[in-house]
Short mmCIF file of C-alpha atoms in Angstrom, two decimals:
data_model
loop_
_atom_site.label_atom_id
_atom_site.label_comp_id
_atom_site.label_asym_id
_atom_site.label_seq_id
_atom_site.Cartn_x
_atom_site.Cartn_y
_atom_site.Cartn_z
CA UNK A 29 11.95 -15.54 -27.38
CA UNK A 30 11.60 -17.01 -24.26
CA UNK A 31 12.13 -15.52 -20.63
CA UNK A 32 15.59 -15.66 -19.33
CA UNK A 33 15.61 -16.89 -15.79
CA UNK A 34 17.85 -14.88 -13.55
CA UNK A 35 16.51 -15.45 -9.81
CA UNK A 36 14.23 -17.92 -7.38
CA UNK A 37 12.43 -16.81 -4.57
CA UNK A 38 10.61 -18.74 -1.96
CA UNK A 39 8.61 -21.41 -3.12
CA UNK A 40 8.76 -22.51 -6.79
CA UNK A 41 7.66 -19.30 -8.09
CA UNK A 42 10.56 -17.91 -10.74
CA UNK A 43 11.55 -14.14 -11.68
CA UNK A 44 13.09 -12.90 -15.07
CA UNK A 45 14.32 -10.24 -16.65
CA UNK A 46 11.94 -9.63 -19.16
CA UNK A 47 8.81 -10.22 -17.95
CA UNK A 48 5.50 -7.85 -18.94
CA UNK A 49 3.41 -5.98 -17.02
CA UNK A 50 -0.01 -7.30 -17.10
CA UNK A 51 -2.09 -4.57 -16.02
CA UNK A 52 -5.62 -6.14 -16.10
CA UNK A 53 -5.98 -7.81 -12.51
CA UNK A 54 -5.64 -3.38 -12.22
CA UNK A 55 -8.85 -3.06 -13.56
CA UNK A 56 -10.78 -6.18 -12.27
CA UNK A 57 -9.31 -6.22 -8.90
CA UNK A 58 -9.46 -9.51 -7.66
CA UNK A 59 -10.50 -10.48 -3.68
CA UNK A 60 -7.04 -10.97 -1.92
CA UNK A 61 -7.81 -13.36 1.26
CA UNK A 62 -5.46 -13.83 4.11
CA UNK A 63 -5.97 -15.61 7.50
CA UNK A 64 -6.38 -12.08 8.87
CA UNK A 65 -7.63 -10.07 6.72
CA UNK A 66 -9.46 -9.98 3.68
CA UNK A 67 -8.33 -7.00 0.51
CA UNK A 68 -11.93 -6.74 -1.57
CA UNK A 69 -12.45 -3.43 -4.22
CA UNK A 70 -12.80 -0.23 -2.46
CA UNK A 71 -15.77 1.47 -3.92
CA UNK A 72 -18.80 3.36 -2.04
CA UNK A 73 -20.31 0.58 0.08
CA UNK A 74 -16.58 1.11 1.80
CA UNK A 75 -17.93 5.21 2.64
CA UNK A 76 -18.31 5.17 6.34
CA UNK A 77 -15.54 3.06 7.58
CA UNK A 78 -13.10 5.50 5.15
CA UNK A 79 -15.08 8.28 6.50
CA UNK A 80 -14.03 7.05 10.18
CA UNK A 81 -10.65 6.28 9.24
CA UNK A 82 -10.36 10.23 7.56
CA UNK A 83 -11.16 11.25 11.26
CA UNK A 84 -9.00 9.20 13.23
CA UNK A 85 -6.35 11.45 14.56
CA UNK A 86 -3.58 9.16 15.00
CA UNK A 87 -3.98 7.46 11.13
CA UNK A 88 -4.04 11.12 9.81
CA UNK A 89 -1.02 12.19 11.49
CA UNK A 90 1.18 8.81 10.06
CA UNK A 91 -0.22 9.61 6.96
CA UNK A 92 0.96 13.25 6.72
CA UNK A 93 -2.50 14.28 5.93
CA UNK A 94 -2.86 18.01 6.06
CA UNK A 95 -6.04 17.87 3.55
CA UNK A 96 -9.97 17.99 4.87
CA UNK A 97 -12.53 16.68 2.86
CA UNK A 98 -16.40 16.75 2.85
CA UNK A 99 -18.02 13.96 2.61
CA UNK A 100 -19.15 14.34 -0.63
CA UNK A 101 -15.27 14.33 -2.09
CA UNK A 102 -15.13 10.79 -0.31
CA UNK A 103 -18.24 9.66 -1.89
CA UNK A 104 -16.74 10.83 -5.47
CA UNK A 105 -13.50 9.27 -4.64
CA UNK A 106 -14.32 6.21 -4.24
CA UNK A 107 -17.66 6.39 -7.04
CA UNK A 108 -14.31 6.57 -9.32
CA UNK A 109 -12.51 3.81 -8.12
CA UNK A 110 -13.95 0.72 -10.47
CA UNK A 111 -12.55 -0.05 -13.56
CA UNK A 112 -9.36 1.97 -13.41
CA UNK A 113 -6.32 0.74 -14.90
CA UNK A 114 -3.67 2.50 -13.34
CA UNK A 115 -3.70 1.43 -9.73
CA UNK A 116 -5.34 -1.05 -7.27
CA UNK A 117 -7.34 0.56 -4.47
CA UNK A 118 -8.35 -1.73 -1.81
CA UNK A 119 -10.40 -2.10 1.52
CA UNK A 120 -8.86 -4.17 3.97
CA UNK A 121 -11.59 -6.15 5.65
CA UNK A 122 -11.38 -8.30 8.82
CA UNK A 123 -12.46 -11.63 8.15
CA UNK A 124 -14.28 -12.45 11.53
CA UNK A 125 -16.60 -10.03 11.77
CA UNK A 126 -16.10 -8.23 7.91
CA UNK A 127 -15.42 -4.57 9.85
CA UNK A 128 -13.42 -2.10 7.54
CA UNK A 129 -10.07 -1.26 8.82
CA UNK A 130 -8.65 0.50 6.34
CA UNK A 131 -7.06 0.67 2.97
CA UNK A 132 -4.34 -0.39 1.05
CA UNK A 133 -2.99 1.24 -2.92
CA UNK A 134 -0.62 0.29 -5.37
CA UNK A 135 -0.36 3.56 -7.14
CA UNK A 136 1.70 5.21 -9.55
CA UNK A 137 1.92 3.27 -12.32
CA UNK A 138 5.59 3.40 -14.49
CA UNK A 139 4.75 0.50 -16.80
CA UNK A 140 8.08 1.07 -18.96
CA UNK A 141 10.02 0.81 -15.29
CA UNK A 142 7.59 -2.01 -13.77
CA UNK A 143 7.05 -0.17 -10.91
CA UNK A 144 4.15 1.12 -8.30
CA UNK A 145 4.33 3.11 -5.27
CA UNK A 146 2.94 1.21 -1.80
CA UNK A 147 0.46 3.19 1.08
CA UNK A 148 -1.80 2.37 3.95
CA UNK A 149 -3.96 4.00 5.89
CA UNK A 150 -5.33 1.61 8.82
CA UNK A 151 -7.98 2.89 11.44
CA UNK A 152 -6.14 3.10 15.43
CA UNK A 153 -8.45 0.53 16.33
CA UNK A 154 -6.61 -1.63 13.72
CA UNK A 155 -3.17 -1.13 14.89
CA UNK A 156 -0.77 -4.09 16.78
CA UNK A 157 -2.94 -6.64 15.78
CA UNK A 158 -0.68 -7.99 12.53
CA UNK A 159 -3.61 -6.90 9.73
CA UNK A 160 -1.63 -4.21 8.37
CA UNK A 161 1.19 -6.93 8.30
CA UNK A 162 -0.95 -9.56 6.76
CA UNK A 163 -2.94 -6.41 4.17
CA UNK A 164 1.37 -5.21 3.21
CA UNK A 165 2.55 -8.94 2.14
CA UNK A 166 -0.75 -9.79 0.13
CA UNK A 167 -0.59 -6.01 -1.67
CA UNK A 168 3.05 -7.38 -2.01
CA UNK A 169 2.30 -10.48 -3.44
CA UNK A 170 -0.56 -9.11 -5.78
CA UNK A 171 1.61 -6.59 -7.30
CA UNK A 172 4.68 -8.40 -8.03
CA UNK A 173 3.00 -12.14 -8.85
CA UNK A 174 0.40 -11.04 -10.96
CA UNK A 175 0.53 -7.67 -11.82
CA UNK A 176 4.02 -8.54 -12.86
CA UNK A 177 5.71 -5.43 -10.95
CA UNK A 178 9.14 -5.40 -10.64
CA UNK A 179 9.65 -2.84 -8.02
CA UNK A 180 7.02 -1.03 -5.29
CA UNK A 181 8.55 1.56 -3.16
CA UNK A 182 6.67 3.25 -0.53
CA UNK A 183 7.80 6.04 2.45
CA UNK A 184 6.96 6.30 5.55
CA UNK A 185 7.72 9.45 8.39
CA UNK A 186 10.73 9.44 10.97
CA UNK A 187 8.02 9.62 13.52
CA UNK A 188 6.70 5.86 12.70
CA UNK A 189 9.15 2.85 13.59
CA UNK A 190 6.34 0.69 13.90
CA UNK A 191 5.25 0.70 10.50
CA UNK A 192 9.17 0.89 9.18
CA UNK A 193 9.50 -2.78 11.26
CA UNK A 194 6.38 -3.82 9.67
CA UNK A 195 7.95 -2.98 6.11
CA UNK A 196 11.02 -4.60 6.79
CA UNK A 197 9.24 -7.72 8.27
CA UNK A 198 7.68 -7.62 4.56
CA UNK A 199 10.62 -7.51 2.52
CA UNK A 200 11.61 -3.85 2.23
CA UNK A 201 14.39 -2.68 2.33
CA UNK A 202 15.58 0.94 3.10
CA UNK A 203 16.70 3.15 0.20
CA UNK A 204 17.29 6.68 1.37
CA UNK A 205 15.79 9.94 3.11
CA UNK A 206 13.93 12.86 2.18
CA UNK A 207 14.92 15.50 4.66
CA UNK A 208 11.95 17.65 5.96
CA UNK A 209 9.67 15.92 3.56
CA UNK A 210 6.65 16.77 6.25
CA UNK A 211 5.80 19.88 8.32
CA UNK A 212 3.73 18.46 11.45
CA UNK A 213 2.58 20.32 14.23
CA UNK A 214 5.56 23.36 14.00
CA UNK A 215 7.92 20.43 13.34
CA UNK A 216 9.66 19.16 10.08
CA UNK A 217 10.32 15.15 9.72
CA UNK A 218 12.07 13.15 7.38
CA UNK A 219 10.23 10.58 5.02
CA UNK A 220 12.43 7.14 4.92
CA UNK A 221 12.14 5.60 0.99
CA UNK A 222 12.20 1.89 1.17
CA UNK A 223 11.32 -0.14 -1.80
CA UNK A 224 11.11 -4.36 -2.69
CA UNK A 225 11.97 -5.62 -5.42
CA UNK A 226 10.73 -8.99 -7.32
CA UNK A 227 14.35 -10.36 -6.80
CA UNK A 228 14.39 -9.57 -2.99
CA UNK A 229 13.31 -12.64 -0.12
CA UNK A 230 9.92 -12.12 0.97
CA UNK A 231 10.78 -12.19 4.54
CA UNK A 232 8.06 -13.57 7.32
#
């Protein structure tokens, strides 16, 4: 039975109802190049920029990142990133020099729902420069093109309207609040839910 067409979005590029998850660019995780940036594999050869990134104040707190970890834990982590089939864990990569400036997942697979949750974790040396901009609309594209999502939602804290304008510059759209979803420094913050789906403008 063939697809029923229900939606267009920029481009020629179609949408449909029915469409199936096709979860093996999960497992062999192609290159994503931008002008920017450039989203390879994360694996070990990735271990001291996410190292660096682990001890960058700032990226910790906009994570919510209460957890320490030895170095060893990294070094597992990412040993156990190839070949999984469940989500897409990637270094972003800056294409004029090939520095590491952080990383961007697609996580949470629902393949019954089509869906994936969104995060990034960029290094402050890597902020206001447009690569987590340019690293958010190729995850985008990658997940709903040819993974074949329908939906990626993603939260981010109260405390970070730079990131919530980069999100919305990307198609997001605001869903709802979790109140005191994060206890920070004697202070509780809300998390914002915003989510895109494969029917929604890709905005920029």
């Amino acid at each position: 039975m063939a697809s029923t067409v229900i939606g267009v979005r920029r481009g020629t590029g179609m949408w449909s109802s029915d469409r199936v998850i096709d979860i093996r660019p999960l497992r062999d995780q192609p290159d994503l190049a931008g002008d920017l940036v450039t989203l390879r594999p994360l694996g070990e050869s990735h271990l001291d920029g996410v190292w660096g990134v682990l001890h960058d104040p700032e990226t910790m707190r906009l994570t919510g990142t209460h957890a320490e970890f030895t170095r060893d834990q990294v070094r597992g982590y990412l040993a156990g990133r190839a070949g999984a089939h469940d989500r897409a864990d990637y270094a972003v990569v800056r294409n004029t020099d090939g520095g590491y400036l952080g990383e961007v997942v697609l996580m949470d697979l629902d393949e019954d729902n089509r869906s994936m949750n969104f995060r990034i974790a960029l290094g402050g040396h890597a902020f206001g420069q447009g690569y987590g901009t340019e690293a958010t609309r190729l995850i985008v594209a990658f997940g709903l093109d040819t993974v074949g999502l329908h939906r990626i939602g993603l939260e981010v804290y109260d405390f970070n309207p730079r990131a919530r304008r980069v999100y919305e510059k990307c198609g997001f759209v605001r869903e709802g609040v979790l109140r005191d979803a994060l206890f920070w420094e004697g202070e509780w913050h809300d998390a914002v839910q915003m989510s895109i789906l494969e029917s929604d403008p890709r905005l920029g």
